[in-house]
mmCIF file of C-alpha atoms and ligand atoms in Angstrom:
data_model
loop_
_atom_site.group_PDB
_atom_site.id
_atom_site.type_symbol
_atom_site.label_atom_id
_atom_site.label_comp_id
_atom_site.label_asym_id
_atom_site.label_seq_id
_atom_site.Cartn_x
_atom_site.Cartn_y
_atom_site.Cartn_z
ATOM 1 C CA MET A 135 -1.398 -53.014 9.209
ATOM 2 C CA SER A 136 -0.408 -56.714 9.365
ATOM 3 C CA THR A 137 1.758 -57.869 12.256
ATOM 4 C CA MET A 138 4.589 -58.615 9.836
ATOM 5 C CA ARG A 139 4.450 -55.177 8.288
ATOM 6 C CA PHE A 140 4.268 -53.631 11.739
ATOM 7 C CA ILE A 141 7.395 -55.555 12.841
ATOM 8 C CA LEU A 142 9.204 -54.468 9.682
ATOM 9 C CA PHE A 143 8.139 -50.911 10.335
ATOM 10 C CA VAL A 144 9.399 -51.057 13.919
ATOM 11 C CA ALA A 145 12.654 -52.730 12.819
ATOM 12 C CA ALA A 146 13.194 -50.044 10.218
ATOM 13 C CA PHE A 147 12.439 -47.331 12.739
ATOM 14 C CA VAL A 148 14.825 -48.832 15.305
ATOM 15 C CA ALA A 149 17.553 -49.197 12.657
ATOM 16 C CA TYR A 150 16.948 -45.579 11.650
ATOM 17 C CA ALA A 151 17.064 -44.432 15.263
ATOM 18 C CA VAL A 152 20.247 -46.393 15.967
ATOM 19 C CA PHE A 153 22.002 -45.045 12.894
ATOM 20 C CA SER A 154 20.790 -41.538 13.604
ATOM 21 C CA LEU A 155 22.035 -41.765 17.162
ATOM 22 C CA ALA A 156 25.382 -43.135 16.026
ATOM 23 C CA ASP A 157 25.604 -40.279 13.573
ATOM 24 C CA ALA A 158 24.608 -37.802 16.244
ATOM 25 C CA ALA A 159 26.870 -39.317 18.909
ATOM 26 C CA PRO A 160 29.305 -36.403 19.070
ATOM 27 C CA LEU A 161 26.387 -34.062 19.740
ATOM 28 C CA THR A 162 25.479 -35.798 22.950
ATOM 29 C CA ASN A 163 29.058 -35.841 24.207
ATOM 30 C CA VAL A 164 30.095 -32.367 25.378
ATOM 31 C CA SER A 165 27.282 -29.889 25.537
ATOM 32 C CA GLY A 166 28.445 -26.522 24.345
ATOM 33 C CA GLU A 167 27.790 -23.170 25.974
ATOM 34 C CA CYS A 168 27.018 -20.542 23.414
ATOM 35 C CA THR A 169 25.702 -17.063 22.864
ATOM 36 C CA PHE A 170 23.218 -16.761 20.003
ATOM 37 C CA TYR A 171 22.941 -13.692 17.763
ATOM 38 C CA PRO A 172 19.977 -13.745 15.366
ATOM 39 C CA ASN A 173 20.359 -12.144 11.943
ATOM 40 C CA ILE A 174 24.142 -12.142 12.010
ATOM 41 C CA ASN A 175 26.299 -14.038 9.553
ATOM 42 C CA ILE A 176 29.942 -14.893 10.069
ATOM 43 C CA THR A 177 31.696 -14.666 6.718
ATOM 44 C CA ALA A 178 34.806 -16.614 7.721
ATOM 45 C CA PRO A 179 35.006 -19.792 5.593
ATOM 46 C CA ASP A 180 33.352 -22.995 6.787
ATOM 47 C CA MET A 181 35.755 -25.460 8.436
ATOM 48 C CA LEU A 182 33.808 -28.470 7.112
ATOM 49 C CA PRO A 183 30.859 -29.058 4.805
ATOM 50 C CA ALA A 184 27.677 -27.687 6.395
ATOM 51 C CA LYS A 185 25.663 -30.245 8.366
ATOM 52 C CA PHE A 186 21.884 -30.617 8.565
ATOM 53 C CA LEU A 187 20.800 -30.219 12.200
ATOM 54 C CA ILE A 188 17.423 -29.568 13.730
ATOM 55 C CA SER A 189 18.327 -26.783 16.121
ATOM 56 C CA SER A 190 20.821 -24.022 16.746
ATOM 57 C CA ALA A 191 21.556 -25.705 20.110
ATOM 58 C CA ASP A 192 22.735 -28.803 18.203
ATOM 59 C CA CYS A 193 24.929 -26.542 16.106
ATOM 60 C CA CYS A 194 26.468 -25.127 19.302
ATOM 61 C CA ASN A 195 27.126 -28.690 20.527
ATOM 62 C CA LEU A 196 28.615 -29.808 17.233
ATOM 63 C CA CYS A 197 31.038 -26.887 17.387
ATOM 64 C CA ALA A 198 31.910 -27.698 21.002
ATOM 65 C CA ASN A 199 32.865 -31.191 19.848
ATOM 66 C CA THR A 200 34.885 -30.119 16.824
ATOM 67 C CA LYS A 201 38.525 -29.276 17.386
ATOM 68 C CA GLY A 202 39.348 -25.681 16.474
ATOM 69 C CA CYS A 203 35.704 -24.605 16.211
ATOM 70 C CA VAL A 204 34.976 -21.305 18.009
ATOM 71 C CA ALA A 205 31.746 -20.217 16.324
ATOM 72 C CA SER A 206 29.080 -21.395 13.943
ATOM 73 C CA VAL A 207 26.291 -20.083 11.795
ATOM 74 C CA TYR A 208 22.906 -21.821 11.843
ATOM 75 C CA ASN A 209 20.892 -21.067 8.743
ATOM 76 C CA ASN A 210 17.990 -22.949 7.161
ATOM 77 C CA TYR A 211 18.665 -26.077 9.266
ATOM 78 C CA PHE A 212 22.303 -26.145 8.189
ATOM 79 C CA CYS A 213 25.127 -25.703 10.659
ATOM 80 C CA HIS A 214 28.304 -24.041 9.364
ATOM 81 C CA LEU A 215 31.317 -24.479 11.643
ATOM 82 C CA LYS A 216 33.878 -21.652 11.882
ATOM 83 C CA ASP A 217 37.383 -21.376 13.251
ATOM 84 C CA ALA A 218 36.941 -17.614 13.698
ATOM 85 C CA GLN A 219 34.244 -15.497 15.358
ATOM 86 C CA SER A 220 34.528 -12.758 12.749
ATOM 87 C CA PRO A 221 33.977 -11.071 10.335
ATOM 88 C CA GLN A 222 30.381 -10.682 11.456
ATOM 89 C CA VAL A 223 27.870 -9.046 9.176
ATOM 90 C CA GLY A 224 24.169 -8.383 9.460
ATOM 91 C CA ALA A 225 22.004 -10.720 7.352
ATOM 92 C CA GLN A 226 18.366 -11.787 7.401
ATOM 93 C CA GLY A 227 18.031 -15.359 8.618
ATOM 94 C CA PRO A 228 21.281 -16.799 9.894
ATOM 95 C CA THR A 229 22.031 -17.018 13.613
ATOM 96 C CA ALA A 230 25.642 -16.469 14.598
ATOM 97 C CA ILE A 231 26.595 -18.750 17.480
ATOM 98 C CA LEU A 232 29.665 -17.902 19.515
ATOM 99 C CA GLN A 233 31.151 -20.545 21.791
ATOM 100 C CA MET A 234 31.756 -19.216 25.269
ATOM 101 C CA ASN A 235 35.073 -19.540 27.099
ATOM 102 C CA VAL A 236 36.958 -19.293 23.836
ATOM 103 C CA PRO A 237 40.084 -17.123 23.973
ATOM 104 C CA PRO A 238 39.546 -14.040 21.799
ATOM 105 C CA ALA A 239 40.452 -14.933 18.224
ATOM 106 C CA PRO A 240 43.249 -12.815 16.815
ATOM 107 C CA THR A 241 40.958 -12.016 13.900
ATOM 108 C CA THR A 242 38.670 -10.045 16.206
ATOM 109 C CA ALA A 243 41.532 -7.594 16.668
ATOM 110 C CA ALA A 244 43.765 -8.123 13.660
ATOM 111 C CA PRO A 245 44.408 -11.050 11.368
ATOM 112 C CA SER A 246 47.512 -12.963 12.418
ATOM 113 C CA ALA A 247 48.831 -13.843 8.975
ATOM 114 C CA GLY A 248 49.198 -12.159 5.596
ATOM 115 C CA ASN A 249 48.053 -8.602 5.138
ATOM 116 C CA VAL A 250 45.526 -6.686 7.119
ATOM 117 C CA VAL A 251 43.316 -3.975 5.678
ATOM 118 C CA ILE A 252 42.818 -1.094 8.088
ATOM 119 C CA ILE A 253 40.307 1.665 7.519
ATOM 120 C CA ARG A 254 40.935 4.898 9.415
ATOM 121 C CA GLU A 255 38.612 7.854 9.767
ATOM 122 C CA VAL A 256 40.293 11.021 10.939
ATOM 123 C CA SER A 257 38.230 13.985 12.105
ATOM 124 C CA CYS A 258 39.861 17.274 13.156
ATOM 125 C CA GLN A 259 38.438 20.616 14.292
ATOM 126 C CA GLN A 260 41.410 22.733 13.205
ATOM 127 C CA SER A 261 43.847 20.985 10.907
ATOM 128 C CA GLY A 262 42.867 21.383 7.251
ATOM 129 C CA GLN A 263 45.335 18.606 6.482
ATOM 130 C CA CYS A 264 43.715 16.236 9.011
ATOM 131 C CA ASP A 265 47.176 16.098 10.536
ATOM 132 C CA VAL A 266 46.833 14.361 13.884
ATOM 133 C CA THR A 267 50.350 15.377 14.924
ATOM 134 C CA SER A 268 49.554 19.097 14.746
ATOM 135 C CA ASP A 269 45.973 19.278 16.057
ATOM 136 C CA TYR A 270 45.017 17.965 19.481
ATOM 137 C CA THR A 271 41.327 17.845 18.526
ATOM 138 C CA CYS A 272 41.830 15.126 15.904
ATOM 139 C CA VAL A 273 40.233 11.789 16.643
ATOM 140 C CA THR A 274 40.847 8.657 14.618
ATOM 141 C CA SER A 275 38.474 5.703 14.460
ATOM 142 C CA VAL A 276 39.758 2.392 13.168
ATOM 143 C CA TYR A 277 37.911 -0.439 11.456
ATOM 144 C CA TYR A 278 39.158 -3.705 10.039
ATOM 145 C CA ASN A 279 37.950 -4.237 6.507
ATOM 146 C CA ASN A 280 34.508 -5.821 6.262
ATOM 147 C CA THR A 281 34.298 -6.246 10.033
ATOM 148 C CA CYS A 282 31.435 -5.087 12.186
ATOM 149 C CA LEU A 283 32.144 -2.625 14.986
ATOM 150 C CA GLY A 284 29.063 -1.893 17.080
ATOM 151 C CA ASN A 285 26.502 -0.977 14.425
ATOM 152 C CA GLN A 286 29.108 0.152 11.880
ATOM 153 C CA LEU A 287 30.688 -1.745 9.004
ATOM 154 C CA ARG A 288 33.383 -0.436 6.666
ATOM 155 C CA VAL A 289 34.369 -2.080 3.410
ATOM 156 C CA CYS A 290 37.231 -0.728 1.358
ATOM 157 C CA ASN A 291 37.286 -1.566 -2.343
ATOM 158 C CA THR A 292 40.193 -3.647 -3.634
ATOM 159 C CA ASP A 293 42.003 -0.702 -5.265
ATOM 160 C CA GLN A 294 41.757 1.231 -1.971
ATOM 161 C CA THR A 295 40.094 4.277 -3.547
ATOM 162 C CA SER A 296 36.755 4.230 -1.786
ATOM 163 C CA ILE A 297 35.119 2.979 1.375
ATOM 164 C CA ALA A 298 31.527 1.891 1.820
ATOM 165 C CA ALA A 299 30.406 3.105 5.248
ATOM 166 C CA VAL A 300 27.424 1.077 6.408
ATOM 167 C CA THR A 301 25.369 2.100 9.433
ATOM 168 C CA PHE A 302 22.979 -0.525 10.790
ATOM 169 C CA SER A 303 19.978 0.194 12.965
ATOM 170 C CA GLY A 304 20.807 -2.702 15.292
ATOM 171 C CA ALA A 305 23.844 -3.692 17.307
ATOM 172 C CA ARG A 306 26.349 -6.105 15.785
ATOM 173 C CA CYS A 307 25.443 -4.854 12.321
ATOM 174 C CA SER A 308 21.916 -6.206 12.356
ATOM 175 C CA GLY A 309 18.715 -4.864 10.917
ATOM 176 C CA PRO A 310 18.174 -2.275 8.182
ATOM 177 C CA SER A 311 21.233 -0.375 7.047
ATOM 178 C CA ALA A 312 22.251 2.725 5.114
ATOM 179 C CA THR A 313 25.429 2.971 3.073
ATOM 180 C CA THR A 314 27.475 5.987 2.017
ATOM 181 C CA GLN A 315 30.599 5.993 -0.141
ATOM 182 C CA GLU A 316 33.706 7.842 1.047
ATOM 183 C CA ALA A 317 36.737 8.666 -1.078
ATOM 184 C CA THR A 318 40.098 7.799 0.448
ATOM 185 C CA GLY A 319 43.129 9.976 1.040
ATOM 186 C CA THR A 320 41.544 13.441 0.936
ATOM 187 C CA CYS A 321 40.997 15.773 3.853
ATOM 188 C CA GLU A 322 37.906 17.915 3.429
ATOM 189 C CA PHE A 323 35.816 20.249 5.501
ATOM 190 C CA VAL A 324 32.452 18.574 6.022
ATOM 191 C CA PRO A 325 29.822 21.235 6.860
ATOM 192 C CA THR A 326 27.367 18.805 8.442
ATOM 193 C CA ASN A 327 30.125 17.551 10.740
ATOM 194 C CA GLN A 328 31.763 20.982 11.190
ATOM 195 C CA SER A 329 35.120 19.225 10.979
ATOM 196 C CA TYR A 330 37.916 18.314 8.600
ATOM 197 C CA ASP A 331 37.432 14.634 7.818
ATOM 198 C CA ALA A 332 39.628 12.162 6.005
ATOM 199 C CA HIS A 333 39.316 8.456 5.257
ATOM 200 C CA TYR A 334 42.167 6.087 4.637
ATOM 201 C CA CYS A 335 42.385 2.467 3.576
ATOM 202 C CA ASP A 336 45.755 0.906 4.393
ATOM 203 C CA VAL A 337 46.937 -2.567 3.398
ATOM 204 C CA LEU A 338 49.636 -3.471 5.903
ATOM 205 C CA PRO A 339 51.564 -6.538 6.980
ATOM 206 C CA ALA A 340 49.792 -8.304 9.855
ATOM 207 C CA PRO A 341 51.159 -7.012 13.164
ATOM 208 C CA VAL A 342 53.285 -9.186 15.422
ATOM 209 C CA LYS A 343 52.132 -10.397 18.811
ATOM 210 C CA TYR A 344 54.016 -9.872 22.069
ATOM 211 C CA ALA A 345 55.978 -6.805 21.009
ATOM 212 C CA THR A 346 56.036 -3.950 23.520
ATOM 213 C CA VAL A 347 54.117 -0.733 22.992
ATOM 214 C CA THR A 348 54.500 2.029 25.562
ATOM 215 C CA ARG A 349 52.139 5.005 25.702
ATOM 216 C CA THR A 350 53.409 7.981 27.689
ATOM 217 C CA SER A 351 51.210 10.972 28.424
ATOM 218 C CA CYS A 352 52.722 14.140 29.925
ATOM 219 C CA ASP A 353 51.760 17.758 30.609
ATOM 220 C CA GLY A 354 53.623 20.541 28.818
ATOM 221 C CA SER A 355 55.881 18.427 26.630
ATOM 222 C CA CYS A 356 56.856 14.812 26.091
ATOM 223 C CA ASN A 357 59.182 13.670 28.902
ATOM 224 C CA SER A 358 58.395 16.840 30.868
ATOM 225 C CA GLY A 359 58.478 14.905 34.106
ATOM 226 C CA ALA A 360 54.801 15.726 34.649
ATOM 227 C CA CYS A 361 53.722 12.373 33.208
ATOM 228 C CA VAL A 362 51.192 9.797 34.238
ATOM 229 C CA THR A 363 52.553 6.268 34.721
ATOM 230 C CA PRO A 364 53.206 5.017 31.188
ATOM 231 C CA ALA A 365 50.844 2.315 29.930
ATOM 232 C CA VAL A 366 52.825 -0.683 28.743
ATOM 233 C CA PHE A 367 51.221 -3.185 26.369
ATOM 234 C CA SER A 368 52.288 -6.502 24.976
ATOM 235 C CA THR A 369 50.795 -6.368 21.482
ATOM 236 C CA GLY A 370 47.754 -8.561 20.992
ATOM 237 C CA VAL A 371 47.337 -9.073 24.744
ATOM 238 C CA CYS A 372 44.352 -7.714 26.674
ATOM 239 C CA THR A 373 45.782 -5.268 29.231
ATOM 240 C CA ALA A 374 44.134 -3.305 32.030
ATOM 241 C CA THR A 375 44.687 0.435 31.608
ATOM 242 C CA SER A 376 42.908 3.642 32.498
ATOM 243 C CA GLN A 377 44.703 5.698 29.838
ATOM 244 C CA LEU A 378 42.314 5.025 26.972
ATOM 245 C CA SER A 379 38.518 4.771 26.829
ATOM 246 C CA GLY A 380 37.345 1.529 28.321
ATOM 247 C CA GLU A 381 39.093 -0.425 31.034
ATOM 248 C CA PHE A 382 40.952 -3.076 29.061
ATOM 249 C CA THR A 383 42.840 -2.484 25.852
ATOM 250 C CA ILE A 384 44.571 -4.476 23.129
ATOM 251 C CA ALA A 385 47.356 -2.651 21.281
ATOM 252 C CA TRP A 386 48.635 -3.505 17.785
ATOM 253 C CA ALA A 387 51.649 -1.793 16.241
ATOM 254 C CA PHE A 388 51.790 -0.925 12.544
ATOM 255 C CA PRO A 389 54.639 0.853 10.755
ATOM 256 C CA THR A 390 53.460 4.400 11.495
ATOM 257 C CA TYR A 391 50.689 4.061 14.040
ATOM 258 C CA VAL A 392 49.386 2.058 16.965
ATOM 259 C CA VAL A 393 45.834 0.749 17.065
ATOM 260 C CA TYR A 394 44.216 0.612 20.496
ATOM 261 C CA ILE A 395 41.011 -1.374 20.857
ATOM 262 C CA SER A 396 39.347 -0.898 24.224
ATOM 263 C CA TYR A 397 36.679 -2.855 26.061
ATOM 264 C CA LEU A 398 34.919 -2.820 29.420
ATOM 265 C CA ASP A 399 35.225 -6.602 29.529
ATOM 266 C CA VAL A 400 38.185 -8.021 31.441
ATOM 267 C CA SER A 401 38.970 -10.485 28.634
ATOM 268 C CA CYS A 402 38.580 -7.878 25.840
ATOM 269 C CA GLN A 403 35.491 -9.516 24.406
ATOM 270 C CA GLY A 404 32.091 -8.141 23.639
ATOM 271 C CA THR A 405 31.332 -4.515 22.982
ATOM 272 C CA VAL A 406 34.215 -2.391 21.762
ATOM 273 C CA GLN A 407 34.304 0.920 23.669
ATOM 274 C CA SER A 408 36.730 2.568 21.307
ATOM 275 C CA SER A 409 38.948 1.635 18.414
ATOM 276 C CA ILE A 410 41.511 4.343 17.690
ATOM 277 C CA ALA A 411 44.853 4.908 15.999
ATOM 278 C CA GLU A 412 47.670 7.114 17.295
ATOM 279 C CA PRO A 413 50.975 8.020 15.633
ATOM 280 C CA LEU A 414 53.943 5.858 16.509
ATOM 281 C CA GLY A 415 57.341 7.298 17.404
ATOM 282 C CA VAL A 416 56.352 10.974 17.418
ATOM 283 C CA CYS A 417 55.334 13.324 20.193
ATOM 284 C CA PHE A 418 51.886 14.852 19.583
ATOM 285 C CA THR A 419 49.130 16.611 21.504
ATOM 286 C CA SER A 420 45.917 14.744 22.187
ATOM 287 C CA GLY A 421 42.670 15.769 23.843
ATOM 288 C CA SER A 422 44.037 19.104 25.039
ATOM 289 C CA SER A 423 46.712 21.479 23.757
ATOM 290 C CA ASN A 424 48.769 20.734 26.870
ATOM 291 C CA THR A 425 48.607 16.927 26.842
ATOM 292 C CA TYR A 426 51.577 15.426 25.041
ATOM 293 C CA VAL A 427 51.498 11.768 24.072
ATOM 294 C CA GLU A 428 54.146 9.506 22.644
ATOM 295 C CA ASN A 429 53.827 5.879 21.593
ATOM 296 C CA THR A 430 56.972 3.797 21.277
ATOM 297 C CA PHE A 431 57.541 0.297 19.982
ATOM 298 C CA ALA A 432 60.070 -2.363 20.918
ATOM 299 C CA SER A 433 60.061 -5.695 19.076
ATOM 300 C CA ALA A 434 59.257 -8.894 20.950
HETATM 301 C C1 NAG B 520 33.321 -38.116 23.990
HETATM 302 O O1 NAG B 520 32.976 -39.435 23.749
HETATM 303 C C2 NAG B 520 34.097 -40.268 23.493
HETATM 304 C C3 NAG B 520 33.601 -41.671 23.109
HETATM 305 O O2 NAG B 520 32.376 -41.912 23.741
HETATM 306 C C4 NAG B 520 34.981 -40.327 24.755
HETATM 307 O O3 NAG B 520 36.122 -41.117 24.532
HETATM 308 C C5 NAG B 520 35.416 -38.910 25.061
HETATM 309 O O4 NAG B 520 36.158 -38.871 26.268
HETATM 310 C C6 NAG B 520 34.203 -37.998 25.206
HETATM 311 N N1 NAG B 520 34.690 -36.646 25.352
HETATM 312 C C7 NAG B 520 34.306 -35.878 26.327
HETATM 313 C C8 NAG B 520 34.933 -34.530 26.374
HETATM 314 O O5 NAG B 520 33.461 -36.212 27.139
HETATM 315 C C1 NAG B 521 26.914 -15.955 5.065
HETATM 316 O O1 NAG B 521 28.264 -15.765 4.678
HETATM 317 C C2 NAG B 521 28.709 -16.761 3.772
HETATM 318 C C3 NAG B 521 30.205 -16.555 3.572
HETATM 319 O O2 NAG B 521 30.502 -15.240 3.174
HETATM 320 C C4 NAG B 521 27.940 -16.656 2.481
HETATM 321 O O3 NAG B 521 28.394 -17.643 1.556
HETATM 322 C C5 NAG B 521 26.462 -16.891 2.778
HETATM 323 O O4 NAG B 521 25.707 -16.736 1.605
HETATM 324 C C6 NAG B 521 25.990 -15.923 3.849
HETATM 325 N N1 NAG B 521 24.646 -16.298 4.242
HETATM 326 C C7 NAG B 521 23.652 -15.416 4.335
HETATM 327 C C8 NAG B 521 22.320 -15.970 4.666
HETATM 328 O O5 NAG B 521 23.825 -14.217 4.166
HETATM 329 C C1 NAG B 522 37.882 -5.501 1.797
HETATM 330 O O1 NAG B 522 36.970 -6.567 1.929
HETATM 331 C C2 NAG B 522 36.178 -6.768 0.757
HETATM 332 C C3 NAG B 522 35.152 -7.824 1.106
HETATM 333 O O2 NAG B 522 35.761 -8.960 1.620
HETATM 334 C C4 NAG B 522 37.085 -7.174 -0.379
HETATM 335 O O3 NAG B 522 36.338 -7.357 -1.547
HETATM 336 C C5 NAG B 522 38.115 -6.064 -0.588
HETATM 337 O O4 NAG B 522 39.042 -6.444 -1.593
HETATM 338 C C6 NAG B 522 38.867 -5.765 0.682
HETATM 339 N N1 NAG B 522 39.695 -4.597 0.485
HETATM 340 C C7 NAG B 522 41.012 -4.658 0.329
HETATM 341 C C8 NAG B 522 41.726 -3.372 0.132
HETATM 342 O O5 NAG B 522 41.637 -5.713 0.335
HETATM 343 C C1 NAG B 523 30.816 12.828 9.634
HETATM 344 O O1 NAG B 523 30.934 12.291 10.939
HETATM 345 C C2 NAG B 523 30.444 10.965 11.043
HETATM 346 C C3 NAG B 523 30.486 10.589 12.505
HETATM 347 O O2 NAG B 523 31.724 10.918 13.073
HETATM 348 C C4 NAG B 523 31.292 10.044 10.183
HETATM 349 O O3 NAG B 523 30.845 8.706 10.273
HETATM 350 C C5 NAG B 523 31.203 10.496 8.765
HETATM 351 O O4 NAG B 523 32.071 9.708 7.975
HETATM 352 C C6 NAG B 523 31.582 11.963 8.624
HETATM 353 N N1 NAG B 523 31.261 12.416 7.287
HETATM 354 C C7 NAG B 523 32.195 12.557 6.361
HETATM 355 C C8 NAG B 523 31.719 12.965 5.020
HETATM 356 O O5 NAG B 523 33.371 12.364 6.584
#
């Protein structure tokens, strides 16, 4: 290589490096702290056009330096920035990257605007109508549409007639999966489960934040006097309680039921311990024939 060509080469390389650095400047500013989940996609829309980056750590940093970014997906050298940490779905290839120290996004519990699609699975030992108000053995699990819960994903079709129930082999809906279809709105005895099971898909207005939900649990009857201290929730706010499974619970009120999502984590992030629905405004038995529970709602 001649000296001249070498100088040109070096000049070009320096120019390239300078422009690349200028381009990459935001990446070297704040370094993000992230948790990385291989083989998980976040299906929330991209905030910006995807950017070519050489590592998932760069993707974490780019998000940390982008206002409103709380998560990203790194796939095939492209970084997709997200303003929501969910819905998360299992997928071969992409790495879901969650920024740490981000307040829980409302979408992890319930969307904050428009309608929300809630999928309920009711399972009762006695009630052939799957009537949770008349059978203390009934348990209700709640899913948000197309949102991963542990290793389970539920997707309700648009006309609300059937639900695809997807069970993944790995946590956070990763790895191989099996899907079964469930019809909505019918209560049937399921021999393999030895229970009356029903599945519902409800499209409801998004719940309000900061309303008050009170859960009272008493022996013998509602308001018997033999009650544990009522649990009082501000809807959408992570609240310490020992009344439900888990240690910390977020409550959301819908027209006829309350959804309680419980966690071990003090900030209601990470693994969901239970996600249940209970009737609102009626006294019912739960867990034992002598335990009477009532949930009441007061607007914010
Ligand atoms: C990022 O860099 C810009 C320009 O260099 C600077 O003004 C800003 O304060 C930096 N931000 C942080 C959080 O360090
Ligand atoms: C991830 O989700 C987005 C949005 O739903 C979708 O466009 C993309 O194809 C998905 N990527 C993979 C690898 O599944
Ligand atoms: C549930 O989510 C799927 C996938 O995003 C969507 O196609 C479907 O319309 C949703 N169901 C309802 C009832 O909106
Ligand atoms: C049987 O029980 C399992 C676990 O509770 C549940 O996921 C499934 O939907 C039930 N089967 C039917 C047909 O309801």
